[in-house]
Short mmCIF file of C-alpha atoms in Angstrom, two decimals:
data_model
loop_
_atom_site.label_atom_id
_atom_site.label_comp_id
_atom_site.label_asym_id
_atom_site.label_seq_id
_atom_site.Cartn_x
_atom_site.Cartn_y
_atom_site.Cartn_z
CA MET A 147 13.05 -28.82 45.71
CA THR A 148 11.77 -25.67 47.07
CA PRO A 149 8.33 -24.30 45.96
CA ARG A 150 10.20 -21.38 44.04
CA THR A 151 12.27 -23.85 42.00
CA ILE A 152 9.14 -25.96 41.20
CA ARG A 153 7.26 -22.71 39.96
CA THR A 154 10.31 -21.58 37.93
CA LEU A 155 10.59 -25.16 36.34
CA ALA A 156 6.76 -25.06 35.65
CA ILE A 157 6.86 -21.79 33.92
CA ALA A 158 9.94 -22.76 31.93
CA LEU A 159 8.18 -26.03 30.80
CA ALA A 160 4.92 -24.09 29.96
CA VAL A 161 7.04 -21.59 27.77
CA SER A 162 9.12 -24.38 26.28
CA LEU A 163 6.01 -26.30 25.44
CA GLY A 164 4.43 -23.35 23.86
CA LEU A 165 7.47 -22.43 21.80
CA ASN A 166 7.76 -26.09 20.61
CA LEU A 167 4.09 -26.16 19.56
CA PHE A 168 4.45 -22.91 17.80
CA LEU A 169 7.53 -23.88 15.76
CA GLY A 170 6.07 -27.26 14.97
CA GLY A 171 3.01 -25.73 13.72
CA MET A 172 5.00 -23.34 11.52
CA ILE A 173 7.18 -26.11 10.17
CA ALA A 174 4.04 -28.37 9.45
CA SER A 175 2.29 -25.45 7.92
CA ALA A 176 5.26 -24.56 5.58
CA TRP A 177 5.53 -28.27 4.65
CA LEU A 178 1.75 -28.64 3.95
CA ALA A 179 1.40 -25.43 2.14
CA LYS A 180 4.49 -26.26 -0.12
CA ARG A 181 3.26 -29.96 -0.78
CA GLN A 182 -0.43 -28.75 -1.47
CA TYR A 183 0.60 -25.96 -4.11
CA GLN A 184 3.44 -27.70 -5.74
CA ALA A 185 1.20 -30.23 -7.25
CA ARG A 186 -0.51 -27.46 -9.08
CA GLY A 187 2.68 -26.65 -10.94
CA GLY A 188 3.71 -23.11 -9.87
CA GLU A 189 3.08 -20.42 -7.42
CA ILE A 190 -0.36 -19.29 -6.87
CA ALA A 191 -1.85 -17.02 -4.29
CA THR A 192 -1.91 -18.65 -0.78
CA LEU A 193 -2.19 -17.02 2.65
CA ALA A 194 0.78 -19.05 3.80
CA ARG A 195 2.79 -16.06 2.76
CA PRO A 196 2.70 -12.60 4.56
CA PHE A 197 -0.57 -10.90 3.50
CA ASP A 198 -0.27 -7.17 3.80
CA LEU A 199 -3.73 -5.49 3.56
CA ARG A 200 -2.44 -2.03 3.73
CA ARG A 201 -0.51 -2.66 0.59
CA GLY A 202 -3.26 -4.27 -1.24
CA PHE A 203 -5.59 -1.26 -0.48
CA GLU A 204 -2.81 1.20 -1.72
CA ALA A 205 -2.79 -0.70 -4.92
CA VAL A 206 -6.62 0.01 -5.66
CA GLY A 207 -8.38 3.26 -6.12
CA PRO A 208 -10.02 5.58 -3.67
CA GLN A 209 -13.48 4.03 -4.17
CA ALA A 210 -12.20 0.54 -3.10
CA ARG A 211 -10.43 1.96 -0.17
CA ALA A 212 -13.69 3.77 0.86
CA LEU A 213 -15.51 0.49 0.63
CA ALA A 214 -12.79 -0.98 2.79
CA ARG A 215 -13.31 1.74 5.50
CA GLU A 216 -16.93 1.11 5.54
CA ILE A 217 -16.60 -2.70 5.90
CA ARG A 218 -13.76 -2.09 8.68
CA THR A 219 -16.23 0.06 10.51
CA ARG A 220 -18.95 -2.67 10.54
CA HIS A 221 -16.49 -5.25 11.75
CA ALA A 222 -14.81 -2.99 14.35
CA ALA A 223 -16.98 -3.62 17.38
CA PRO A 224 -16.79 -7.51 17.28
CA LEU A 225 -13.09 -7.21 16.63
CA ARG A 226 -12.45 -5.07 19.57
CA GLU A 227 -14.60 -7.47 21.71
CA ALA A 228 -12.35 -10.46 20.63
CA GLY A 229 -9.28 -8.46 21.21
CA GLN A 230 -10.37 -7.57 24.66
CA GLU A 231 -11.21 -11.11 25.41
CA MET A 232 -7.81 -12.22 24.33
CA ARG A 233 -6.06 -9.64 26.38
CA GLU A 234 -8.18 -10.69 29.43
CA ALA A 235 -7.28 -14.43 28.75
CA ARG A 236 -3.63 -13.55 28.27
CA GLY A 237 -3.74 -11.77 31.83
CA GLU A 238 -5.39 -14.70 33.47
CA ILE A 239 -2.84 -17.19 31.83
CA ARG A 240 0.06 -15.01 33.15
CA GLU A 241 -1.31 -15.08 36.61
CA LEU A 242 -1.95 -18.78 36.50
CA LEU A 243 1.45 -19.51 35.22
CA THR A 244 3.08 -17.64 38.30
CA ALA A 245 0.56 -19.00 40.94
CA GLU A 246 1.36 -21.65 43.56
CA PRO A 247 0.28 -24.21 43.41
CA LEU A 248 -0.14 -24.53 39.47
CA ASP A 249 -3.80 -25.08 38.84
CA ALA A 250 -3.71 -27.00 35.67
CA ALA A 251 -7.42 -27.20 35.16
CA ALA A 252 -7.85 -23.40 35.45
CA LEU A 253 -4.80 -22.90 33.05
CA ARG A 254 -6.42 -25.25 30.69
CA ASP A 255 -9.66 -23.32 30.77
CA ALA A 256 -7.97 -20.02 30.23
CA LEU A 257 -5.97 -21.33 27.31
CA SER A 258 -9.30 -22.59 25.93
CA ARG A 259 -10.74 -19.16 26.24
CA MET A 260 -7.65 -17.55 24.56
CA ARG A 261 -8.16 -20.11 21.49
CA ALA A 262 -11.66 -19.18 21.29
CA ALA A 263 -11.13 -15.47 21.38
CA SER A 264 -8.44 -15.82 18.71
CA GLY A 265 -10.71 -17.96 16.63
CA ALA A 266 -13.38 -15.41 16.85
CA ALA A 267 -11.12 -12.51 15.93
CA GLN A 268 -9.63 -14.38 13.04
CA ALA A 269 -13.27 -15.30 11.90
CA GLN A 270 -14.24 -11.63 11.92
CA MET A 271 -11.12 -10.65 10.01
CA HIS A 272 -11.93 -13.28 7.43
CA ALA A 273 -15.49 -12.16 7.04
CA ALA A 274 -14.43 -8.52 6.56
CA LEU A 275 -11.92 -9.53 4.04
CA LEU A 276 -14.38 -11.53 2.23
CA GLU A 277 -16.78 -8.66 1.98
CA VAL A 278 -14.04 -6.37 0.66
CA LEU A 279 -13.00 -8.81 -2.02
CA GLN A 280 -16.62 -9.40 -3.00
CA GLY A 281 -17.07 -5.66 -3.46
CA LEU A 282 -14.08 -5.26 -5.66
CA SER A 283 -14.01 -5.42 -9.44
CA PRO A 284 -12.13 -8.48 -10.77
CA GLU A 285 -9.30 -5.98 -12.01
CA ASP A 286 -9.17 -4.38 -8.51
CA ARG A 287 -9.33 -7.65 -6.75
CA HIS A 288 -6.31 -8.96 -8.71
CA ARG A 289 -4.40 -5.70 -8.10
CA PHE A 290 -5.26 -5.96 -4.37
CA LEU A 291 -4.05 -9.60 -4.13
CA ARG A 292 -0.86 -9.10 -6.34
CA ALA A 293 0.05 -6.17 -3.77
CA ALA A 294 -1.16 -7.81 -0.60
CA LEU A 295 0.78 -11.14 -1.43
CA GLN A 296 4.18 -9.41 -2.56
CA GLY A 297 6.98 -10.55 -0.41
CA ARG A 298 7.97 -8.14 2.20
CA ALA A 299 11.73 -8.55 2.09
CA GLY A 300 11.95 -7.89 -1.83
CA GLY A 301 10.88 -11.35 -2.72
CA GLY A 302 9.15 -9.99 -5.79
CA GLU A 303 5.58 -10.38 -6.72
CA ARG A 304 3.40 -13.36 -6.18
CA ARG A 305 1.54 -14.46 -9.39
CA VAL A 306 -2.17 -14.56 -8.99
CA ARG A 307 -4.21 -16.53 -11.62
CA PRO A 308 -7.60 -15.32 -12.28
CA GLY A 309 -10.08 -18.02 -11.23
CA GLY A 310 -7.57 -20.06 -9.40
#
């Protein structure tokens, strides 16, 4: 085999592995979410469904939207930093996937940095969401959750039980 063929096969294998892991994770997540919430006897709010923050904030008043803007501003810098780290890691991964010879150790490290940056961004987003939800009245919080968890393709509203 020529070096070009080997590189092409390595890239195809890496892409295939990534897609298989992604699809396997989605299937496992759907199965676990369905299994976890079926035992409670009905639909309740879960983040296993699309969660639309913008729609949630449209459902509450201007005072709650102002609070959300203030909280978003406080979390903006760490989110930008994590986003920049993810972009840099993706660029490095792209370069490593096309390099000859394939440096598995460097690729493993770059993928690890990508996961860490992604986790940091997700933790910041969750912290911001928690701050927003804590700042809302119970009525606004339920309106927010009903709207944010509403199906995107006309799937109807998602029931949200107070305290559950």
